[in-house]
Short mmCIF file of C-alpha atoms in Angstrom, two decimals:
data_model
loop_
_atom_site.label_atom_id
_atom_site.label_comp_id
_atom_site.label_asym_id
_atom_site.label_seq_id
_atom_site.Cartn_x
_atom_site.Cartn_y
_atom_site.Cartn_z
CA MET D 1 -5.78 -172.13 -94.25
CA THR D 2 -6.93 -168.74 -93.02
CA TYR D 3 -9.32 -168.44 -95.97
CA PHE D 4 -12.15 -170.61 -97.30
CA VAL D 5 -12.28 -172.36 -100.70
CA HIS D 6 -15.41 -174.29 -101.65
CA PRO D 7 -14.70 -177.93 -102.57
CA LYS D 8 -16.03 -177.33 -106.08
CA ALA D 9 -13.81 -174.29 -106.73
CA ILE D 10 -10.39 -174.43 -108.41
CA CYS D 11 -7.92 -172.21 -106.58
CA GLU D 12 -4.34 -172.42 -107.86
CA THR D 13 -2.94 -169.54 -105.81
CA SER D 14 -2.08 -169.37 -102.13
CA ALA D 15 -1.70 -165.57 -102.17
CA ILE D 16 -5.06 -165.05 -100.50
CA GLY D 17 -5.68 -162.97 -97.38
CA THR D 18 -7.29 -163.97 -94.11
CA GLY D 19 -11.07 -164.28 -94.11
CA THR D 20 -11.53 -164.38 -97.87
CA ARG D 21 -14.19 -166.78 -99.23
CA VAL D 22 -14.03 -168.46 -102.64
CA TRP D 23 -17.29 -170.12 -103.65
CA ALA D 24 -18.33 -172.97 -105.96
CA PHE D 25 -17.16 -173.19 -109.59
CA ALA D 26 -14.79 -170.21 -109.22
CA HIS D 27 -11.39 -170.65 -110.90
CA ILE D 28 -8.39 -168.60 -109.75
CA LEU D 29 -5.06 -168.99 -111.56
CA ALA D 30 -1.71 -169.34 -109.83
CA GLY D 31 -0.38 -165.80 -110.35
CA ALA D 32 -3.37 -163.95 -108.89
CA THR D 33 -3.20 -162.07 -105.57
CA ILE D 34 -6.31 -161.58 -103.44
CA GLY D 35 -6.48 -159.60 -100.20
CA ALA D 36 -8.24 -160.22 -96.90
CA ASN D 37 -12.00 -160.46 -96.25
CA CYS D 38 -12.92 -160.70 -99.93
CA ASN D 39 -15.92 -162.56 -101.30
CA VAL D 40 -15.44 -164.33 -104.65
CA CYS D 41 -18.81 -165.71 -105.72
CA ASP D 42 -19.85 -168.62 -107.96
CA HIS D 43 -18.58 -168.88 -111.55
CA VAL D 44 -15.87 -166.21 -111.20
CA PHE D 45 -12.67 -166.55 -113.24
CA ILE D 46 -9.51 -164.67 -112.16
CA GLU D 47 -6.46 -164.70 -114.44
CA ASN D 48 -2.77 -164.61 -113.41
CA ASP D 49 -1.83 -160.92 -113.53
CA VAL D 50 -4.66 -159.70 -111.33
CA VAL D 51 -4.21 -157.97 -107.97
CA ILE D 52 -7.20 -157.56 -105.65
CA GLY D 53 -7.12 -155.58 -102.40
CA ASP D 54 -8.98 -156.13 -99.13
CA ASN D 55 -12.76 -156.23 -98.55
CA VAL D 56 -13.57 -156.67 -102.24
CA THR D 57 -16.79 -158.31 -103.44
CA VAL D 58 -16.84 -160.05 -106.82
CA LYS D 59 -20.35 -161.26 -107.64
CA CYS D 60 -21.31 -164.23 -109.81
CA GLY D 61 -20.35 -164.58 -113.46
CA VAL D 62 -17.43 -162.11 -113.51
CA GLN D 63 -14.11 -162.65 -115.34
CA LEU D 64 -11.08 -160.63 -114.22
CA TRP D 65 -8.35 -160.61 -116.87
CA ASP D 66 -4.60 -159.95 -116.83
CA GLY D 67 -3.74 -156.32 -116.08
CA LEU D 68 -6.63 -155.58 -113.72
CA ARG D 69 -5.79 -153.83 -110.43
CA VAL D 70 -8.57 -153.70 -107.84
CA GLU D 71 -8.06 -151.58 -104.71
CA ASP D 72 -9.72 -152.04 -101.29
CA ASN D 73 -13.50 -151.96 -100.70
CA VAL D 74 -14.46 -152.33 -104.35
CA PHE D 75 -17.79 -153.91 -105.38
CA ILE D 76 -18.05 -155.70 -108.75
CA GLY D 77 -21.63 -156.59 -109.65
CA PRO D 78 -22.85 -159.79 -111.32
CA ASN D 79 -21.80 -160.40 -114.93
CA ALA D 80 -19.75 -157.21 -115.15
CA THR D 81 -17.35 -157.46 -118.11
CA PHE D 82 -13.74 -156.28 -118.29
CA THR D 83 -11.41 -156.17 -121.29
CA ASN D 84 -7.61 -155.96 -121.49
CA ASP D 85 -6.80 -155.69 -125.20
CA PRO D 86 -8.15 -152.78 -127.30
CA PHE D 87 -7.48 -154.67 -130.57
CA PRO D 88 -7.97 -158.38 -129.83
CA ARG D 89 -7.09 -160.98 -132.47
CA SER D 90 -7.39 -164.73 -132.16
CA LYS D 91 -4.03 -166.38 -131.36
CA GLN D 92 -2.27 -162.98 -131.30
CA ARG D 93 -1.26 -162.11 -127.76
CA PRO D 94 0.07 -158.59 -127.11
CA LYS D 95 3.45 -158.13 -125.48
CA GLN D 96 1.74 -156.50 -122.51
CA PHE D 97 -1.93 -156.21 -121.64
CA ALA D 98 -3.40 -152.82 -120.85
CA SER D 99 -3.73 -152.00 -117.14
CA THR D 100 -7.16 -151.13 -115.78
CA TYR D 101 -7.56 -149.68 -112.28
CA LEU D 102 -10.56 -149.85 -109.95
CA ARG D 103 -9.76 -147.34 -107.23
CA HIS D 104 -10.65 -147.53 -103.55
CA GLY D 105 -14.35 -147.89 -102.79
CA CYS D 106 -15.73 -147.76 -106.32
CA SER D 107 -18.67 -149.90 -107.46
CA ILE D 108 -19.32 -151.55 -110.82
CA GLY D 109 -22.97 -152.31 -111.52
CA GLY D 110 -24.28 -155.59 -112.90
CA ASN D 111 -23.75 -156.21 -116.63
CA ALA D 112 -21.56 -153.09 -116.98
CA THR D 113 -18.73 -153.25 -119.53
CA VAL D 114 -15.39 -151.58 -118.72
CA LEU D 115 -12.93 -151.15 -121.58
CA SER D 116 -9.19 -151.63 -121.11
CA GLY D 117 -6.61 -149.11 -120.00
CA ILE D 118 -8.92 -146.82 -118.02
CA THR D 119 -9.35 -145.93 -114.36
CA ILE D 120 -12.55 -145.98 -112.32
CA GLY D 121 -11.92 -143.32 -109.67
CA ARG D 122 -12.16 -143.51 -105.90
CA ASN D 123 -15.76 -143.97 -104.66
CA ALA D 124 -17.15 -143.69 -108.20
CA MET D 125 -20.21 -145.69 -109.21
CA VAL D 126 -20.84 -147.30 -112.60
CA GLY D 127 -24.52 -147.93 -113.27
CA ALA D 128 -25.91 -151.30 -114.29
CA GLY D 129 -25.44 -152.01 -117.99
CA ALA D 130 -23.20 -148.98 -118.60
CA VAL D 131 -20.47 -149.18 -121.24
CA VAL D 132 -17.44 -147.33 -119.88
CA THR D 133 -15.12 -146.16 -122.64
CA LYS D 134 -13.20 -143.43 -120.74
CA SER D 135 -11.79 -143.03 -117.24
CA VAL D 136 -14.33 -142.08 -114.58
CA PRO D 137 -13.34 -139.36 -112.09
CA ALA D 138 -13.49 -139.87 -108.34
CA ASN D 139 -16.99 -139.81 -106.80
CA ALA D 140 -18.77 -139.63 -110.17
CA ILE D 141 -21.89 -141.63 -110.98
CA VAL D 142 -21.97 -142.73 -114.63
CA ARG D 143 -24.60 -144.55 -116.65
CA GLY D 144 -25.59 -145.25 -120.25
CA ASN D 145 -23.83 -146.29 -123.46
CA PRO D 146 -21.35 -144.72 -123.71
CA ALA D 147 -21.27 -143.95 -120.01
CA ARG D 148 -21.73 -140.28 -119.09
CA ILE D 149 -21.56 -138.53 -115.74
CA TYR D 150 -25.06 -138.31 -114.30
CA SER D 151 -24.27 -137.04 -110.81
CA TYR D 152 -21.79 -137.35 -107.96
CA THR D 153 -21.88 -139.55 -104.88
CA ALA D 154 -22.91 -138.26 -101.48
CA SER D 155 -20.37 -136.98 -98.98
CA ILE D 156 -17.75 -139.22 -97.40
CA LYS D 157 -19.49 -138.29 -94.17
CA PRO D 158 -23.24 -138.50 -94.84
CA VAL D 159 -23.94 -134.86 -95.70
CA PRO D 160 -26.78 -134.69 -98.24
CA LEU D 161 -26.17 -132.85 -101.48
CA THR D 162 -27.83 -129.47 -101.60
CA GLY D 163 -30.04 -128.27 -104.37
CA LYS D 164 -30.40 -124.75 -105.71
CA PRO D 165 -28.86 -122.38 -103.13
CA GLU D 166 -31.29 -120.11 -101.38
CA VAL D 167 -29.48 -116.85 -100.62
CA ASP D 168 -31.15 -114.39 -98.29
CA ASP D 169 -31.36 -110.89 -99.81
CA LYS D 170 -29.85 -109.45 -96.63
CA LEU D 171 -27.08 -112.03 -96.38
CA LYS D 172 -23.72 -111.02 -97.82
CA SER D 173 -22.09 -114.43 -97.35
CA SER D 174 -22.76 -117.85 -95.86
CA SER D 175 -20.51 -120.80 -95.08
CA LEU D 176 -21.12 -124.24 -96.53
CA SER D 177 -20.42 -127.64 -95.00
CA VAL D 178 -17.20 -127.85 -97.01
CA GLN D 179 -14.36 -126.24 -95.11
CA GLY D 180 -13.56 -122.68 -96.21
CA VAL D 181 -16.08 -122.57 -99.06
CA THR D 182 -18.50 -119.63 -98.91
CA LEU D 183 -21.47 -118.40 -100.91
CA HIS D 184 -21.64 -114.63 -101.50
CA ARG D 185 -24.35 -112.20 -102.47
CA VAL D 186 -23.11 -109.72 -105.08
CA PRO D 187 -24.86 -106.29 -104.99
CA THR D 188 -27.64 -105.93 -107.57
CA PHE D 189 -29.30 -102.72 -108.74
CA GLU D 190 -32.61 -102.89 -110.58
CA ASP D 191 -34.83 -100.27 -112.12
CA ILE D 192 -37.01 -99.76 -115.19
CA ARG D 193 -33.93 -99.92 -117.42
CA GLY D 194 -32.96 -103.41 -116.26
CA CYS D 195 -30.54 -104.95 -113.76
CA LEU D 196 -26.92 -104.26 -112.89
CA VAL D 197 -24.59 -106.47 -110.83
CA ALA D 198 -21.49 -104.70 -109.52
CA ALA D 199 -18.70 -105.69 -107.15
CA GLU D 200 -15.72 -103.95 -105.58
CA MET D 201 -12.78 -106.32 -105.71
CA GLU D 202 -11.65 -105.94 -102.09
CA LYS D 203 -15.17 -105.70 -100.67
CA GLU D 204 -17.51 -108.25 -102.27
CA ILE D 205 -14.82 -110.72 -103.35
CA PRO D 206 -12.70 -112.19 -100.48
CA PHE D 207 -9.40 -111.64 -102.33
CA VAL D 208 -7.97 -109.26 -104.93
CA PRO D 209 -8.22 -110.94 -108.35
CA VAL D 210 -5.29 -110.76 -110.75
CA ARG D 211 -6.93 -112.77 -113.52
CA PHE D 212 -10.32 -113.79 -114.83
CA PHE D 213 -11.61 -116.25 -117.42
CA ILE D 214 -15.02 -117.21 -118.80
CA VAL D 215 -16.08 -120.78 -119.55
CA TYR D 216 -18.88 -121.05 -122.13
CA GLY D 217 -20.07 -123.24 -125.00
CA VAL D 218 -19.56 -126.39 -122.92
CA PRO D 219 -21.61 -129.41 -124.12
CA SER D 220 -23.93 -130.60 -121.36
CA THR D 221 -22.23 -134.01 -121.34
CA GLN D 222 -18.79 -132.58 -120.55
CA VAL D 223 -17.20 -131.92 -117.15
CA ARG D 224 -14.89 -129.00 -116.37
CA GLY D 225 -12.69 -128.31 -113.38
CA GLU D 226 -11.89 -131.61 -111.67
CA HIS D 227 -8.87 -130.17 -109.88
CA ALA D 228 -7.67 -128.26 -106.85
CA HIS D 229 -5.17 -125.41 -106.49
CA ARG D 230 -2.20 -125.27 -104.14
CA LYS D 231 -2.29 -121.48 -103.64
CA CYS D 232 -4.92 -119.95 -105.90
CA HIS D 233 -8.36 -118.78 -104.69
CA GLN D 234 -11.26 -118.77 -107.15
CA PHE D 235 -14.59 -116.94 -107.18
CA LEU D 236 -17.25 -118.38 -109.50
CA ILE D 237 -20.28 -116.51 -110.87
CA CYS D 238 -22.60 -118.03 -113.46
CA ILE D 239 -23.47 -114.89 -115.42
CA GLN D 240 -25.81 -116.72 -117.78
CA GLY D 241 -27.63 -120.05 -117.72
CA SER D 242 -26.77 -122.57 -115.04
CA VAL D 243 -24.00 -124.92 -113.98
CA GLN D 244 -23.67 -127.41 -111.15
CA VAL D 245 -20.61 -127.23 -108.93
CA VAL D 246 -19.27 -129.92 -106.58
CA VAL D 247 -16.84 -128.88 -103.83
CA ASP D 248 -14.95 -131.37 -101.67
CA ASP D 249 -12.60 -130.91 -98.70
CA GLY D 250 -11.79 -134.60 -98.20
CA ASN D 251 -14.39 -135.07 -95.45
CA ASN D 252 -17.46 -133.26 -96.73
CA ARG D 253 -18.75 -132.88 -100.26
CA GLN D 254 -21.51 -130.53 -101.37
CA GLU D 255 -23.20 -129.77 -104.67
CA LEU D 256 -24.74 -126.47 -105.69
CA VAL D 257 -26.55 -125.00 -108.67
CA LEU D 258 -25.16 -121.63 -109.77
CA ASP D 259 -27.80 -119.92 -111.91
CA ARG D 260 -27.86 -116.28 -110.80
CA PRO D 261 -25.41 -113.52 -111.72
CA ASP D 262 -25.71 -112.05 -108.21
CA VAL D 263 -24.44 -115.17 -106.42
CA GLY D 264 -20.74 -116.01 -106.21
CA LEU D 265 -18.99 -119.09 -104.86
CA HIS D 266 -15.57 -118.73 -103.20
CA ILE D 267 -13.35 -121.83 -103.49
CA PRO D 268 -10.12 -121.52 -101.46
CA PRO D 269 -6.89 -123.46 -102.12
CA LEU D 270 -6.80 -127.22 -101.54
CA ILE D 271 -10.53 -127.63 -102.19
CA TRP D 272 -11.40 -130.04 -105.00
CA GLY D 273 -13.81 -128.45 -107.44
CA THR D 274 -15.83 -129.87 -110.33
CA GLN D 275 -18.29 -128.17 -112.68
CA TYR D 276 -20.75 -130.11 -114.83
CA ARG D 277 -24.28 -130.06 -116.28
CA TYR D 278 -23.78 -126.79 -118.10
CA SER D 279 -26.98 -125.48 -119.63
CA PRO D 280 -26.73 -124.79 -123.39
CA ASN D 281 -26.36 -121.03 -122.84
CA ALA D 282 -24.22 -121.18 -119.68
CA ALA D 283 -21.36 -118.73 -119.15
CA LEU D 284 -19.25 -119.16 -116.00
CA LEU D 285 -17.10 -116.19 -114.92
CA VAL D 286 -14.12 -117.12 -112.71
CA PHE D 287 -11.91 -114.65 -110.83
CA ALA D 288 -8.50 -115.98 -109.70
CA SER D 289 -6.11 -114.68 -107.05
CA HIS D 290 -2.95 -115.74 -108.91
CA PRO D 291 -1.64 -115.69 -112.47
CA TYR D 292 -1.85 -118.95 -114.37
CA GLU D 293 0.75 -121.43 -113.09
CA ALA D 294 0.60 -125.02 -114.32
CA ASP D 295 2.32 -126.27 -111.17
CA ASP D 296 -0.41 -124.77 -108.98
CA TYR D 297 -2.94 -127.28 -110.32
CA VAL D 298 -3.47 -130.66 -108.66
CA ARG D 299 -5.34 -132.79 -111.18
CA ASP D 300 -5.15 -136.27 -109.62
CA TYR D 301 -7.74 -136.89 -106.91
CA ASP D 302 -5.63 -139.29 -104.84
CA THR D 303 -2.63 -136.95 -104.96
CA TRP D 304 -4.85 -134.06 -103.85
CA LEU D 305 -6.35 -136.14 -101.04
CA ALA D 306 -2.87 -136.85 -99.66
CA LEU D 307 -1.90 -133.15 -99.92
CA GLU D 308 -5.14 -131.98 -98.36
CA LYS D 309 -4.81 -134.31 -95.38
CA ALA D 310 -1.16 -133.36 -94.93
CA GLY D 311 -2.20 -129.70 -94.98
CA LYS D 312 -4.71 -130.29 -92.21
#
């Protein structure tokens, strides 16, 4: 065999990749498929309709039930719990179990509970003890019961997340580490009567807007955005309160706090954008270069990643 099975393990399948290790008291049923270079630790149970990719780690005390799909480089912490039937009844087996997906590179913390029929996105991280009741977007860090987005993971290439942007008063624009994304200073006029922010469309904004919308009244636990555009440019200004914005070009990811009405963020097409942690009074003004077109939105992270890399 090109893989290792401990003498005290029960392994009924031969669909196991090269270099995988199955340790003591694990039990793998005949229909399961396990990729290469995986590590299945003590007291793990894997049911028939389970597919596991390459380089996956399954720590002790985990049960993987029918309908679970685990992509490459996933980490499953000790005693993590998965379900596959939203309405379980003794001796009543559903016609088909719900499918749950753990996407490439995600991590499930110890003692976390993941309900059935949801997706844990690419590179996402589920905190220890979290109860995940809804799908988790790519790169998100969730924790708590029910699990809520706390933050986002660092860049694919180790570029640290930025904090509140410091914009020089004399600087009209500055480039970020994410390709094509720029931070702009919008002219401000201040006197004894108060402050005024004003912009000429073709001068301060790097495109001519044809549409605008305002996002406000967002509960702090909710996330907006989570998409890219095929053609549309966007220019974001937080005119009141604060909101955190994550931008991602597939290689670099950066996070900023928008909390000044004289600072605008330009997000060009094919950049993945996410807004979260809205303050209670936040109002986000967005200028767009194109009319609303449903087909211009790319809402699936893996689909966008393929498009973005093809575009490069």
